[in-house]
Short mmCIF file of C-alpha atoms in Angstrom, two decimals:
data_model
loop_
_atom_site.label_atom_id
_atom_site.label_comp_id
_atom_site.label_asym_id
_atom_site.label_seq_id
_atom_site.Cartn_x
_atom_site.Cartn_y
_atom_site.Cartn_z
CA UNK A 360 -28.08 19.47 48.00
CA UNK A 361 -27.47 16.82 44.80
CA UNK A 362 -27.69 17.90 41.51
CA UNK A 363 -29.70 15.17 39.33
CA UNK A 364 -27.91 14.97 35.99
CA UNK A 365 -29.29 13.07 33.22
CA UNK A 366 -26.89 11.73 30.62
CA UNK A 367 -27.95 12.91 27.10
CA UNK A 368 -28.55 9.80 24.50
CA UNK A 369 -25.51 9.47 22.36
CA UNK A 370 -26.59 10.52 18.31
CA UNK A 371 -26.91 7.24 16.19
CA UNK A 372 -24.10 6.89 13.58
CA UNK A 373 -24.59 8.16 10.25
CA UNK A 374 -25.90 5.33 8.01
CA UNK A 375 -22.61 5.58 6.16
CA UNK A 376 -20.65 4.54 9.08
CA UNK A 377 -23.06 1.63 10.09
CA UNK A 378 -22.46 0.42 6.68
CA UNK A 379 -19.03 0.35 6.85
CA UNK A 380 -18.59 -1.22 10.47
CA UNK A 381 -21.10 -4.16 9.33
CA UNK A 382 -18.84 -4.41 5.76
CA UNK A 383 -15.64 -4.15 7.89
CA UNK A 384 -16.57 -7.23 10.36
CA UNK A 385 -16.33 -9.44 7.92
CA UNK A 386 -12.47 -10.12 7.03
CA UNK A 387 -12.80 -11.73 3.65
CA UNK A 388 -14.40 -8.36 2.21
CA UNK A 389 -11.54 -6.47 3.52
CA UNK A 390 -9.02 -8.78 1.93
CA UNK A 391 -11.19 -8.44 -1.50
CA UNK A 392 -11.21 -4.42 -1.08
CA UNK A 393 -7.56 -4.61 -1.03
CA UNK A 394 -7.14 -6.94 -3.66
CA UNK A 395 -9.54 -4.28 -5.61
CA UNK A 396 -7.82 -1.29 -4.71
CA UNK A 397 -4.19 -2.93 -5.71
CA UNK A 398 -6.27 -3.42 -9.51
CA UNK A 399 -7.40 0.04 -9.28
CA UNK A 400 -4.01 1.77 -8.95
CA UNK A 401 -2.58 -0.56 -11.50
CA UNK A 402 -5.14 0.78 -13.96
CA UNK A 403 -4.80 4.25 -12.89
CA UNK A 404 -1.03 4.16 -13.14
CA UNK A 405 -1.10 2.45 -16.69
CA UNK A 406 1.61 4.32 -18.43
CA UNK A 407 3.07 6.38 -15.52
CA UNK A 408 5.20 3.14 -13.69
CA UNK A 409 5.71 1.42 -17.43
CA UNK A 410 5.75 4.18 -19.80
CA UNK A 411 6.08 2.09 -22.93
CA UNK A 412 3.82 1.16 -25.39
CA UNK A 413 2.15 -2.46 -23.85
CA UNK A 414 1.99 -3.53 -27.86
CA UNK A 415 5.55 -2.59 -28.76
CA UNK A 416 8.42 -4.73 -28.31
CA UNK A 417 10.62 -4.22 -25.39
CA UNK A 418 13.21 -6.47 -25.08
CA UNK A 419 14.28 -10.16 -26.14
CA UNK A 420 11.54 -12.42 -26.81
CA UNK A 421 10.53 -14.49 -23.70
CA UNK A 422 12.36 -13.32 -21.37
CA UNK A 423 12.12 -14.76 -17.76
CA UNK A 424 10.91 -12.96 -15.10
CA UNK A 425 13.70 -11.30 -13.04
CA UNK A 426 16.31 -11.75 -15.38
CA UNK A 427 16.39 -8.49 -17.03
CA UNK A 428 15.00 -5.73 -14.61
CA UNK A 429 14.05 -3.39 -17.66
CA UNK A 430 10.97 -5.92 -17.81
CA UNK A 431 11.00 -7.28 -14.59
CA UNK A 432 8.12 -9.84 -15.33
CA UNK A 433 9.86 -10.96 -18.66
CA UNK A 434 8.58 -10.53 -21.63
CA UNK A 435 6.15 -12.87 -24.31
CA UNK A 436 6.86 -14.64 -27.30
CA UNK A 437 6.79 -11.14 -29.59
CA UNK A 438 9.57 -9.62 -26.77
CA UNK A 439 6.22 -7.27 -25.51
CA UNK A 440 6.95 -6.41 -21.61
CA UNK A 441 4.56 -8.33 -19.26
CA UNK A 442 4.47 -6.12 -16.79
CA UNK A 443 3.20 -3.44 -19.16
CA UNK A 444 0.51 -5.38 -20.52
CA UNK A 445 -0.54 -6.64 -16.85
CA UNK A 446 -1.36 -2.78 -15.87
CA UNK A 447 -3.12 -1.73 -19.23
CA UNK A 448 -4.84 -5.20 -19.26
CA UNK A 449 -6.06 -3.68 -15.45
CA UNK A 450 -7.61 -0.55 -17.19
CA UNK A 451 -9.18 -2.75 -20.06
CA UNK A 452 -10.81 -5.32 -17.85
CA UNK A 453 -11.93 -2.41 -15.03
CA UNK A 454 -13.41 -0.79 -17.89
CA UNK A 455 -15.02 -3.52 -19.39
CA UNK A 456 -16.48 -4.79 -16.23
CA UNK A 457 -17.79 -1.45 -15.11
CA UNK A 458 -19.73 -0.29 -18.21
CA UNK A 459 -21.06 -3.91 -18.92
CA UNK A 460 -22.33 -3.78 -15.81
CA UNK A 461 -23.82 -0.01 -15.29
CA UNK A 462 -25.51 -1.00 -18.68
CA UNK A 463 -26.50 -4.86 -17.64
CA UNK A 464 -28.42 -3.46 -14.50
CA UNK A 465 -29.77 -0.33 -16.09
CA UNK A 466 -31.38 -2.70 -18.85
CA UNK A 467 -32.22 -5.01 -15.98
CA UNK A 468 -33.78 -2.49 -13.65
CA UNK A 469 -36.02 -0.48 -16.03
CA UNK A 470 -37.49 -3.82 -17.33
CA UNK A 471 -37.87 -5.25 -14.01
CA UNK A 472 -39.44 -1.92 -12.44
CA UNK A 473 -41.87 -1.90 -15.16
CA UNK A 474 -43.07 -5.44 -15.28
CA UNK A 475 -42.95 -5.76 -11.53
CA UNK A 476 -45.07 -2.29 -10.45
CA UNK A 477 -48.07 -2.48 -13.65
CA UNK A 478 -48.13 -6.61 -13.92
CA UNK A 479 -50.83 -7.87 -16.12
CA UNK A 480 -49.93 -8.06 -20.07
CA UNK A 481 -47.19 -6.23 -19.78
CA UNK A 482 -45.39 -8.52 -16.96
CA UNK A 483 -46.59 -11.15 -19.54
CA UNK A 484 -44.59 -9.61 -22.51
CA UNK A 485 -41.54 -8.47 -20.81
CA UNK A 486 -41.13 -11.68 -18.92
CA UNK A 487 -41.47 -14.07 -22.10
CA UNK A 488 -38.84 -11.98 -23.70
CA UNK A 489 -36.62 -12.39 -20.64
CA UNK A 490 -37.20 -15.64 -20.53
CA UNK A 491 -36.53 -16.13 -24.43
CA UNK A 492 -33.06 -14.48 -23.79
CA UNK A 493 -32.71 -16.92 -21.21
CA UNK A 494 -33.07 -19.87 -23.26
CA UNK A 495 -30.28 -19.02 -25.34
CA UNK A 496 -26.59 -19.88 -22.92
CA UNK A 497 -24.74 -17.16 -22.27
CA UNK A 498 -21.59 -17.65 -24.01
CA UNK A 499 -23.16 -18.76 -27.33
CA UNK A 500 -25.52 -15.71 -27.57
CA UNK A 501 -22.31 -13.46 -26.95
CA UNK A 502 -20.21 -15.11 -29.26
CA UNK A 503 -23.04 -14.45 -32.14
CA UNK A 504 -23.32 -10.81 -31.20
CA UNK A 505 -19.76 -10.57 -31.51
CA UNK A 506 -19.41 -11.95 -34.63
CA UNK A 507 -22.24 -9.43 -35.86
CA UNK A 508 -21.38 -6.40 -34.16
CA UNK A 509 -17.43 -6.82 -34.55
CA UNK A 510 -14.49 -7.34 -31.81
CA UNK A 511 -13.92 -3.84 -30.95
CA UNK A 512 -13.90 -3.02 -27.27
CA UNK A 513 -16.87 -0.93 -27.30
CA UNK A 514 -18.80 -3.43 -29.43
CA UNK A 515 -17.93 -6.18 -26.49
CA UNK A 516 -18.65 -4.27 -23.98
CA UNK A 517 -22.02 -3.83 -25.64
CA UNK A 518 -22.37 -7.41 -26.06
CA UNK A 519 -21.69 -8.50 -22.37
CA UNK A 520 -24.58 -6.18 -21.32
CA UNK A 521 -27.05 -7.80 -23.51
CA UNK A 522 -26.35 -11.00 -22.10
CA UNK A 523 -26.33 -10.23 -18.54
CA UNK A 524 -29.35 -8.01 -17.95
CA UNK A 525 -31.90 -10.73 -17.47
CA UNK A 526 -30.95 -11.76 -13.79
CA UNK A 527 -31.45 -8.24 -12.49
CA UNK A 528 -34.51 -8.04 -14.52
CA UNK A 529 -35.96 -10.64 -12.26
CA UNK A 530 -34.56 -9.93 -9.44
CA UNK A 531 -36.02 -6.22 -9.52
CA UNK A 532 -39.19 -7.60 -11.02
CA UNK A 533 -39.60 -9.98 -7.65
CA UNK A 534 -38.40 -6.74 -5.72
CA UNK A 535 -41.34 -4.39 -7.16
CA UNK A 536 -43.94 -7.13 -6.72
CA UNK A 537 -43.03 -7.28 -2.85
CA UNK A 538 -43.28 -3.43 -2.75
CA UNK A 539 -46.05 -2.05 -4.92
CA UNK A 540 -48.65 -2.75 -2.61
CA UNK A 541 -46.98 -1.25 0.53
CA UNK A 542 -48.46 1.88 2.45
CA UNK A 543 -45.97 4.31 1.58
CA UNK A 544 -46.55 3.19 -2.66
CA UNK A 545 -50.42 3.94 -1.94
CA UNK A 546 -49.82 7.18 -0.25
CA UNK A 547 -48.18 8.61 -3.21
CA UNK A 548 -51.04 7.28 -5.62
CA UNK A 549 -53.35 8.69 -3.72
CA UNK A 550 -51.14 12.23 -3.43
CA UNK A 551 -51.66 11.88 -7.28
CA UNK A 552 -47.76 11.28 -7.56
CA UNK A 553 -47.26 9.64 -11.08
CA UNK A 554 -46.48 6.44 -11.81
CA UNK A 555 -42.81 7.18 -13.04
CA UNK A 556 -42.22 8.56 -9.92
CA UNK A 557 -43.41 6.36 -7.74
CA UNK A 558 -41.12 3.93 -9.74
CA UNK A 559 -38.14 5.71 -9.68
CA UNK A 560 -38.14 7.66 -6.49
CA UNK A 561 -40.71 5.74 -3.96
CA UNK A 562 -39.78 1.95 -4.62
CA UNK A 563 -36.58 1.82 -6.88
CA UNK A 564 -34.80 3.07 -3.39
CA UNK A 565 -35.92 0.09 -1.26
CA UNK A 566 -35.07 -2.77 -4.00
CA UNK A 567 -31.81 -1.45 -4.75
CA UNK A 568 -29.30 -3.60 -1.77
CA UNK A 569 -29.79 -6.58 -3.76
CA UNK A 570 -29.38 -5.07 -6.73
CA UNK A 571 -25.99 -3.38 -5.66
CA UNK A 572 -24.92 -6.65 -4.06
CA UNK A 573 -25.36 -8.34 -7.49
CA UNK A 574 -23.72 -6.13 -9.42
CA UNK A 575 -20.22 -7.51 -8.13
CA UNK A 576 -21.59 -10.76 -9.95
CA UNK A 577 -22.04 -8.97 -12.95
CA UNK A 578 -18.32 -7.48 -12.37
CA UNK A 579 -16.85 -10.38 -12.32
CA UNK A 580 -18.93 -12.27 -14.97
CA UNK A 581 -18.01 -9.43 -17.51
CA UNK A 582 -14.07 -9.44 -16.67
CA UNK A 583 -14.47 -13.61 -17.31
CA UNK A 584 -16.47 -13.10 -20.57
CA UNK A 585 -14.07 -10.87 -22.18
CA UNK A 586 -10.92 -12.69 -21.29
CA UNK A 587 -12.80 -15.97 -22.67
CA UNK A 588 -13.00 -14.35 -26.06
CA UNK A 589 -10.06 -12.64 -26.13
CA UNK A 590 -8.66 -16.49 -25.25
CA UNK A 591 -10.17 -17.87 -28.31
CA UNK A 592 -8.75 -14.60 -30.28
CA UNK A 593 -12.36 -12.46 -30.87
CA UNK A 594 -10.99 -10.09 -28.57
CA UNK A 595 -10.00 -6.32 -29.52
CA UNK A 596 -6.08 -6.75 -30.50
CA UNK A 597 -5.37 -2.99 -30.35
CA UNK A 598 -5.58 -3.34 -27.00
CA UNK A 599 -3.44 -5.23 -24.02
CA UNK A 600 -6.29 -7.21 -22.26
CA UNK A 601 -5.45 -10.25 -19.77
CA UNK A 602 -7.35 -12.40 -21.97
CA UNK A 603 -5.31 -11.43 -25.03
CA UNK A 604 -2.07 -12.41 -22.76
CA UNK A 605 -3.38 -15.80 -21.95
CA UNK A 606 -4.54 -16.52 -25.56
CA UNK A 607 -0.90 -15.56 -26.99
CA UNK A 608 0.98 -17.20 -23.88
CA UNK A 609 -1.08 -20.59 -24.75
CA UNK A 610 1.14 -21.23 -27.78
CA UNK A 611 4.04 -21.58 -25.42
CA UNK A 612 2.65 -23.02 -22.25
CA UNK A 613 4.94 -26.20 -21.86
CA UNK A 614 8.25 -23.99 -22.08
CA UNK A 615 7.49 -20.15 -20.86
CA UNK A 616 4.57 -21.30 -18.77
CA UNK A 617 4.54 -17.58 -16.97
CA UNK A 618 3.54 -15.88 -20.20
CA UNK A 619 -0.05 -17.45 -19.46
CA UNK A 620 -0.08 -17.94 -15.75
CA UNK A 621 0.89 -14.31 -14.77
CA UNK A 622 -2.29 -12.92 -16.40
CA UNK A 623 -3.99 -15.71 -15.33
CA UNK A 624 -3.39 -15.03 -12.04
CA UNK A 625 -4.30 -11.36 -11.97
CA UNK A 626 -8.22 -12.74 -13.25
CA UNK A 627 -8.26 -14.93 -10.66
CA UNK A 628 -7.44 -12.50 -7.72
CA UNK A 629 -9.51 -9.77 -9.69
CA UNK A 630 -12.74 -11.70 -9.95
CA UNK A 631 -12.08 -13.49 -6.32
CA UNK A 632 -12.07 -9.58 -4.99
CA UNK A 633 -15.27 -9.18 -6.56
CA UNK A 634 -16.64 -12.21 -4.96
CA UNK A 635 -15.20 -11.19 -1.50
CA UNK A 636 -16.71 -7.70 -1.72
CA UNK A 637 -20.06 -9.07 -2.87
CA UNK A 638 -20.02 -10.64 0.18
CA UNK A 639 -19.36 -7.71 2.51
CA UNK A 640 -21.75 -5.49 0.56
CA UNK A 641 -24.47 -8.16 1.44
CA UNK A 642 -23.65 -8.42 5.15
CA UNK A 643 -23.58 -4.51 5.08
CA UNK A 644 -26.61 -4.28 3.40
CA UNK A 645 -28.84 -7.38 4.13
CA UNK A 646 -27.37 -7.82 7.91
CA UNK A 647 -30.44 -9.68 9.24
CA UNK A 648 -30.08 -12.45 6.31
CA UNK A 649 -26.62 -13.56 7.46
CA UNK A 650 -28.69 -14.38 10.69
#
């Protein structure tokens, strides 16, 4: 007598596991993740590995790297420790990048969602406003805002968010216009669900994947914009940032190139990590798009 055995179907992996597997297939994205983690560690350990104030003199001015182990990466023209400034600069760059991204995405999502969902004259007014912002070059508008608001790190973050919300707004609007006529939206309306609930509970979760991917672009642009302002002398002098380091290092660029090259390399690697992370997120959240 033989027993019939049937194999039970294997349970499908959790969605988070599937996303990680798709992300991990992209080795460049894994490299970007490693670089990003290193920058995070630098920001988190600023003040622990290098306990000195990065703005205070730590040694003889313009000490070359790897000459004095008290200042392994050398000192700038004011005798400040470049390694300490590099760690604290990572904290400032990530702070500006994260906060500016959250603010710009928040503004863009609200404006794009309302515009794409309601349409009509509301869409016309909001999109004309968006186009008005887009007619002004981002950096020119940023310079004007910093001149008006001030050059503290808080105002710089707000100014970067103000010049960065237009692209997310148009992206969210396009997603909402394609989703507002779907069956699940009509079903929610027939059940008496409010417009606010339909926008934020029904449609927005389905429109988020491209926004999450684009957030990595805004993070990179925010860091570059803050660095550009600091390079021009419009950054916050009360904080050590990579842009301030480059701006001050350009005065001795020919004789002591490392003062500008070290923070410049940090900016390049950080921006590259966000670009690679965005590519990996795109593969994970939109697997069919790559095909």
